[in-house]
Short mmCIF file of N, CA and C in Angstrom, two decimals:
data_model
loop_
_atom_site.label_atom_id
_atom_site.label_comp_id
_atom_site.label_asym_id
_atom_site.label_seq_id
_atom_site.Cartn_x
_atom_site.Cartn_y
_atom_site.Cartn_z
N MET L 1 -7.97 -0.37 6.05
CA MET L 1 -7.30 0.37 7.10
C MET L 1 -7.51 1.86 6.84
N ASP L 2 -7.84 2.56 7.89
CA ASP L 2 -8.08 4.00 7.81
C ASP L 2 -6.99 4.71 8.63
N LEU L 3 -6.20 5.54 7.97
CA LEU L 3 -5.10 6.22 8.66
C LEU L 3 -5.56 7.33 9.59
N ASN L 4 -6.84 7.63 9.60
CA ASN L 4 -7.38 8.59 10.56
C ASN L 4 -7.68 7.91 11.90
N ASN L 5 -7.70 6.59 11.89
CA ASN L 5 -7.91 5.79 13.09
C ASN L 5 -7.20 4.45 12.88
N PRO L 6 -5.87 4.46 12.74
CA PRO L 6 -5.14 3.26 12.33
C PRO L 6 -4.86 2.29 13.46
N THR L 7 -4.80 1.01 13.09
CA THR L 7 -4.31 -0.02 14.00
C THR L 7 -3.40 -0.96 13.21
N LEU L 8 -2.43 -1.51 13.89
CA LEU L 8 -1.53 -2.47 13.27
C LEU L 8 -2.31 -3.71 12.84
N ASP L 9 -3.29 -4.11 13.63
CA ASP L 9 -4.09 -5.29 13.27
C ASP L 9 -4.85 -5.08 11.97
N ASP L 10 -5.36 -3.87 11.74
CA ASP L 10 -6.04 -3.58 10.47
C ASP L 10 -5.07 -3.74 9.30
N LEU L 11 -3.85 -3.28 9.48
CA LEU L 11 -2.85 -3.41 8.42
C LEU L 11 -2.54 -4.88 8.15
N LYS L 12 -2.38 -5.65 9.20
CA LYS L 12 -2.12 -7.09 9.03
C LYS L 12 -3.25 -7.78 8.29
N GLN L 13 -4.48 -7.43 8.62
CA GLN L 13 -5.63 -8.03 7.93
C GLN L 13 -5.64 -7.66 6.46
N LEU L 14 -5.30 -6.42 6.15
CA LEU L 14 -5.26 -5.97 4.76
C LEU L 14 -4.23 -6.78 3.98
N TYR L 15 -3.04 -6.93 4.51
CA TYR L 15 -1.99 -7.71 3.84
C TYR L 15 -2.38 -9.18 3.72
N ALA L 16 -2.95 -9.74 4.77
CA ALA L 16 -3.33 -11.15 4.76
C ALA L 16 -4.41 -11.46 3.72
N SER L 17 -5.19 -10.47 3.36
CA SER L 17 -6.28 -10.69 2.41
C SER L 17 -5.80 -10.83 0.96
N CYS L 18 -4.53 -10.57 0.71
CA CYS L 18 -3.99 -10.63 -0.65
C CYS L 18 -3.36 -11.99 -0.93
N LYS L 19 -3.34 -12.36 -2.19
CA LYS L 19 -2.73 -13.62 -2.64
C LYS L 19 -1.45 -13.29 -3.39
N ASP L 20 -0.32 -13.49 -2.75
CA ASP L 20 0.98 -13.12 -3.32
C ASP L 20 1.30 -13.87 -4.60
N LYS L 21 0.92 -15.12 -4.69
CA LYS L 21 1.33 -15.93 -5.85
C LYS L 21 0.51 -15.64 -7.11
N ASN L 22 -0.61 -14.95 -6.98
CA ASN L 22 -1.48 -14.76 -8.13
C ASN L 22 -1.20 -13.50 -8.95
N ASP L 23 -0.89 -12.39 -8.31
CA ASP L 23 -0.82 -11.11 -9.02
C ASP L 23 0.22 -10.19 -8.41
N HIS L 24 0.59 -9.16 -9.19
CA HIS L 24 1.33 -8.02 -8.65
C HIS L 24 0.31 -7.18 -7.88
N HIS L 25 0.77 -6.42 -6.89
CA HIS L 25 -0.13 -5.58 -6.09
C HIS L 25 0.46 -4.18 -5.91
N ILE L 26 -0.43 -3.23 -5.70
CA ILE L 26 -0.01 -1.85 -5.41
C ILE L 26 -0.65 -1.41 -4.09
N LEU L 27 0.20 -0.94 -3.20
CA LEU L 27 -0.23 -0.34 -1.94
C LEU L 27 -0.38 1.15 -2.18
N TRP L 28 -1.53 1.71 -1.81
CA TRP L 28 -1.74 3.14 -2.02
C TRP L 28 -2.68 3.70 -0.97
N ILE L 29 -2.64 5.02 -0.82
CA ILE L 29 -3.49 5.73 0.14
C ILE L 29 -4.33 6.73 -0.65
N CYS L 30 -5.63 6.74 -0.37
CA CYS L 30 -6.51 7.70 -1.04
C CYS L 30 -6.63 8.98 -0.20
N SER L 31 -7.27 9.98 -0.76
CA SER L 31 -7.35 11.29 -0.12
C SER L 31 -8.11 11.29 1.21
N SER L 32 -8.91 10.26 1.46
CA SER L 32 -9.63 10.17 2.74
C SER L 32 -8.79 9.51 3.83
N GLY L 33 -7.64 8.95 3.45
CA GLY L 33 -6.78 8.26 4.42
C GLY L 33 -6.94 6.76 4.43
N LYS L 34 -7.76 6.23 3.55
CA LYS L 34 -7.94 4.78 3.49
C LYS L 34 -6.77 4.17 2.74
N VAL L 35 -6.25 3.07 3.30
CA VAL L 35 -5.14 2.34 2.69
C VAL L 35 -5.72 1.20 1.87
N HIS L 36 -5.19 1.05 0.66
CA HIS L 36 -5.65 0.00 -0.25
C HIS L 36 -4.45 -0.84 -0.70
N ILE L 37 -4.70 -2.12 -0.94
CA ILE L 37 -3.76 -2.95 -1.68
C ILE L 37 -4.59 -3.57 -2.79
N ASP L 38 -4.33 -3.13 -4.02
CA ASP L 38 -5.10 -3.60 -5.17
C ASP L 38 -4.23 -4.44 -6.09
N ARG L 39 -4.89 -5.40 -6.74
CA ARG L 39 -4.23 -6.18 -7.78
C ARG L 39 -3.86 -5.24 -8.92
N LEU L 40 -2.73 -5.49 -9.52
CA LEU L 40 -2.34 -4.74 -10.71
C LEU L 40 -2.57 -5.66 -11.90
N PRO L 41 -3.58 -5.38 -12.71
CA PRO L 41 -3.85 -6.23 -13.87
C PRO L 41 -2.62 -6.34 -14.78
N ALA L 42 -2.47 -7.48 -15.40
CA ALA L 42 -1.28 -7.76 -16.22
C ALA L 42 -1.09 -6.74 -17.35
N ASN L 43 -2.17 -6.21 -17.86
CA ASN L 43 -2.07 -5.29 -19.00
C ASN L 43 -2.02 -3.81 -18.59
N VAL L 44 -1.83 -3.53 -17.31
CA VAL L 44 -1.81 -2.14 -16.81
C VAL L 44 -0.49 -1.88 -16.10
N ASP L 45 0.19 -0.80 -16.49
CA ASP L 45 1.42 -0.46 -15.78
C ASP L 45 1.07 0.42 -14.57
N PRO L 46 1.98 0.53 -13.60
CA PRO L 46 1.68 1.28 -12.37
C PRO L 46 1.30 2.74 -12.61
N GLU L 47 1.90 3.37 -13.59
CA GLU L 47 1.57 4.77 -13.87
C GLU L 47 0.14 4.90 -14.39
N ALA L 48 -0.28 3.97 -15.25
CA ALA L 48 -1.66 3.98 -15.75
C ALA L 48 -2.64 3.70 -14.61
N PHE L 49 -2.26 2.79 -13.71
CA PHE L 49 -3.09 2.50 -12.54
C PHE L 49 -3.29 3.77 -11.73
N GLU L 50 -2.22 4.51 -11.53
CA GLU L 50 -2.29 5.76 -10.76
C GLU L 50 -3.26 6.75 -11.41
N LYS L 51 -3.21 6.86 -12.71
CA LYS L 51 -4.09 7.80 -13.42
C LYS L 51 -5.57 7.41 -13.30
N GLU L 52 -5.83 6.11 -13.09
CA GLU L 52 -7.21 5.63 -12.93
C GLU L 52 -7.77 5.92 -11.54
N LYS L 53 -6.93 6.38 -10.64
CA LYS L 53 -7.32 6.64 -9.25
C LYS L 53 -7.14 8.12 -8.94
N PRO L 54 -8.09 8.97 -9.32
CA PRO L 54 -7.91 10.41 -9.13
C PRO L 54 -7.81 10.85 -7.67
N ASN L 55 -8.25 10.01 -6.74
CA ASN L 55 -8.17 10.38 -5.33
C ASN L 55 -6.93 9.81 -4.64
N MET L 56 -5.98 9.30 -5.42
CA MET L 56 -4.75 8.74 -4.86
C MET L 56 -3.86 9.86 -4.34
N LYS L 57 -3.33 9.68 -3.13
CA LYS L 57 -2.39 10.63 -2.53
C LYS L 57 -0.97 10.05 -2.45
N VAL L 58 -0.87 8.74 -2.20
CA VAL L 58 0.42 8.08 -2.06
C VAL L 58 0.35 6.74 -2.79
N ARG L 59 1.42 6.45 -3.54
CA ARG L 59 1.53 5.13 -4.19
C ARG L 59 2.90 4.58 -3.87
N PHE L 60 2.92 3.34 -3.42
CA PHE L 60 4.17 2.67 -3.12
C PHE L 60 4.63 1.85 -4.32
N LYS L 61 5.91 1.53 -4.32
CA LYS L 61 6.49 0.68 -5.36
C LYS L 61 5.68 -0.62 -5.45
N THR L 62 5.52 -1.12 -6.67
CA THR L 62 4.72 -2.32 -6.91
C THR L 62 5.30 -3.53 -6.19
N TYR L 63 4.42 -4.29 -5.56
CA TYR L 63 4.80 -5.58 -4.97
C TYR L 63 4.68 -6.62 -6.07
N HIS L 64 5.80 -7.19 -6.48
CA HIS L 64 5.78 -8.17 -7.56
C HIS L 64 5.34 -9.54 -7.06
N ARG L 65 4.59 -10.19 -7.91
CA ARG L 65 4.03 -11.51 -7.61
C ARG L 65 5.13 -12.47 -7.15
N GLY L 66 4.81 -13.24 -6.12
CA GLY L 66 5.69 -14.29 -5.65
C GLY L 66 6.87 -13.86 -4.80
N LYS L 67 6.97 -12.60 -4.44
CA LYS L 67 8.11 -12.10 -3.66
C LYS L 67 7.84 -12.06 -2.16
N GLY L 68 6.61 -12.37 -1.74
CA GLY L 68 6.30 -12.44 -0.32
C GLY L 68 5.96 -11.14 0.36
N TYR L 69 5.69 -10.08 -0.41
CA TYR L 69 5.37 -8.79 0.20
C TYR L 69 3.92 -8.64 0.63
N VAL L 70 3.06 -9.51 0.14
CA VAL L 70 1.66 -9.52 0.58
C VAL L 70 1.26 -10.96 0.88
N GLY L 71 0.12 -11.12 1.53
CA GLY L 71 -0.35 -12.45 1.89
C GLY L 71 -0.19 -12.72 3.38
N LYS L 72 -0.55 -13.92 3.76
CA LYS L 72 -0.53 -14.29 5.18
C LYS L 72 0.87 -14.30 5.78
N THR L 73 1.85 -14.73 4.98
CA THR L 73 3.22 -14.76 5.49
C THR L 73 3.72 -13.36 5.77
N ALA L 74 3.47 -12.44 4.85
CA ALA L 74 3.88 -11.05 5.06
C ALA L 74 3.18 -10.46 6.28
N ALA L 75 1.89 -10.75 6.42
CA ALA L 75 1.12 -10.23 7.55
C ALA L 75 1.62 -10.75 8.89
N ALA L 76 2.23 -11.93 8.88
CA ALA L 76 2.74 -12.53 10.12
C ALA L 76 4.15 -12.03 10.48
N ASP L 77 4.79 -11.32 9.58
CA ASP L 77 6.14 -10.80 9.82
C ASP L 77 6.03 -9.50 10.63
N GLU L 78 6.24 -9.62 11.92
CA GLU L 78 6.06 -8.48 12.83
C GLU L 78 6.97 -7.29 12.49
N THR L 79 8.21 -7.58 12.13
CA THR L 79 9.14 -6.50 11.80
C THR L 79 8.68 -5.75 10.56
N PHE L 80 8.33 -6.49 9.51
CA PHE L 80 7.86 -5.88 8.26
C PHE L 80 6.58 -5.08 8.50
N MET L 81 5.64 -5.65 9.22
CA MET L 81 4.37 -4.96 9.46
C MET L 81 4.58 -3.69 10.29
N SER L 82 5.43 -3.74 11.30
CA SER L 82 5.70 -2.55 12.12
C SER L 82 6.34 -1.45 11.29
N ARG L 83 7.27 -1.83 10.42
CA ARG L 83 7.92 -0.83 9.57
C ARG L 83 6.93 -0.23 8.58
N MET L 84 6.10 -1.06 7.98
CA MET L 84 5.12 -0.55 7.02
C MET L 84 4.10 0.35 7.72
N TYR L 85 3.71 -0.01 8.91
CA TYR L 85 2.77 0.80 9.69
C TYR L 85 3.35 2.20 9.93
N ARG L 86 4.59 2.25 10.40
CA ARG L 86 5.25 3.54 10.63
C ARG L 86 5.41 4.33 9.33
N THR L 87 5.79 3.64 8.27
CA THR L 87 5.97 4.31 6.98
C THR L 87 4.65 4.88 6.47
N LEU L 88 3.58 4.14 6.59
CA LEU L 88 2.27 4.63 6.16
C LEU L 88 1.87 5.88 6.94
N LEU L 89 2.06 5.86 8.25
CA LEU L 89 1.71 7.02 9.07
C LEU L 89 2.55 8.24 8.68
N GLU L 90 3.84 8.04 8.47
CA GLU L 90 4.73 9.14 8.08
C GLU L 90 4.34 9.71 6.72
N GLN L 91 4.11 8.82 5.76
CA GLN L 91 3.81 9.28 4.41
C GLN L 91 2.44 9.95 4.33
N TRP L 92 1.49 9.46 5.10
CA TRP L 92 0.16 10.08 5.12
C TRP L 92 0.27 11.50 5.67
N SER L 93 1.07 11.68 6.70
CA SER L 93 1.26 13.01 7.29
C SER L 93 1.84 13.98 6.25
N LYS L 94 2.81 13.53 5.49
CA LYS L 94 3.44 14.37 4.46
C LYS L 94 2.51 14.62 3.28
N ALA L 95 1.77 13.61 2.87
CA ALA L 95 0.97 13.68 1.64
C ALA L 95 -0.24 14.60 1.76
N GLN L 96 -0.74 14.78 2.95
CA GLN L 96 -1.96 15.58 3.11
C GLN L 96 -1.80 17.01 2.61
N SER L 97 -0.59 17.53 2.68
CA SER L 97 -0.38 18.92 2.24
C SER L 97 0.18 19.01 0.82
N SER L 98 0.35 17.87 0.17
CA SER L 98 0.93 17.87 -1.17
C SER L 98 -0.16 17.79 -2.24
N PRO L 99 -0.05 18.58 -3.30
CA PRO L 99 -1.05 18.52 -4.37
C PRO L 99 -0.82 17.34 -5.32
N ARG L 100 0.35 16.72 -5.26
CA ARG L 100 0.70 15.63 -6.17
C ARG L 100 0.67 14.28 -5.46
N VAL L 101 0.57 13.23 -6.26
CA VAL L 101 0.69 11.87 -5.72
C VAL L 101 2.15 11.67 -5.32
N GLN L 102 2.34 11.19 -4.11
CA GLN L 102 3.68 10.89 -3.62
C GLN L 102 4.01 9.45 -3.98
N TYR L 103 5.13 9.24 -4.64
CA TYR L 103 5.57 7.89 -5.00
C TYR L 103 6.66 7.47 -4.03
N ILE L 104 6.45 6.34 -3.37
CA ILE L 104 7.39 5.86 -2.36
C ILE L 104 8.07 4.60 -2.90
N GLU L 105 9.37 4.71 -3.14
CA GLU L 105 10.12 3.58 -3.68
C GLU L 105 10.74 2.73 -2.58
N LYS L 106 11.17 3.38 -1.50
CA LYS L 106 11.77 2.65 -0.38
C LYS L 106 10.83 2.69 0.80
N TYR L 107 10.68 1.57 1.44
CA TYR L 107 9.68 1.44 2.50
C TYR L 107 10.21 1.77 3.88
N PHE L 108 11.51 1.70 4.08
CA PHE L 108 12.03 1.85 5.45
C PHE L 108 13.09 2.92 5.48
#
């Protein structure tokens, strides 16, 4: 998903591509506006993950494995997807002028 030309369907596809039961995941936005959801390896904490991504502008609270925040079920939840879509747009707007990575703990 590209926040310079975003669609709700792109966000749903991104979430649907993840496997909730296998790993923890991190939602983040890079400096170009691309939204990522990456697996968080078991031996890496979120802060170390952030340091490995020098182009990170926004990092959201970790989605813990098995909680239903990613995957096909999450992507099918219209309310959750609409809220995340709005939150991503708002945070991207704020982050563009910030020199630091913005950490978002609450989604709504």
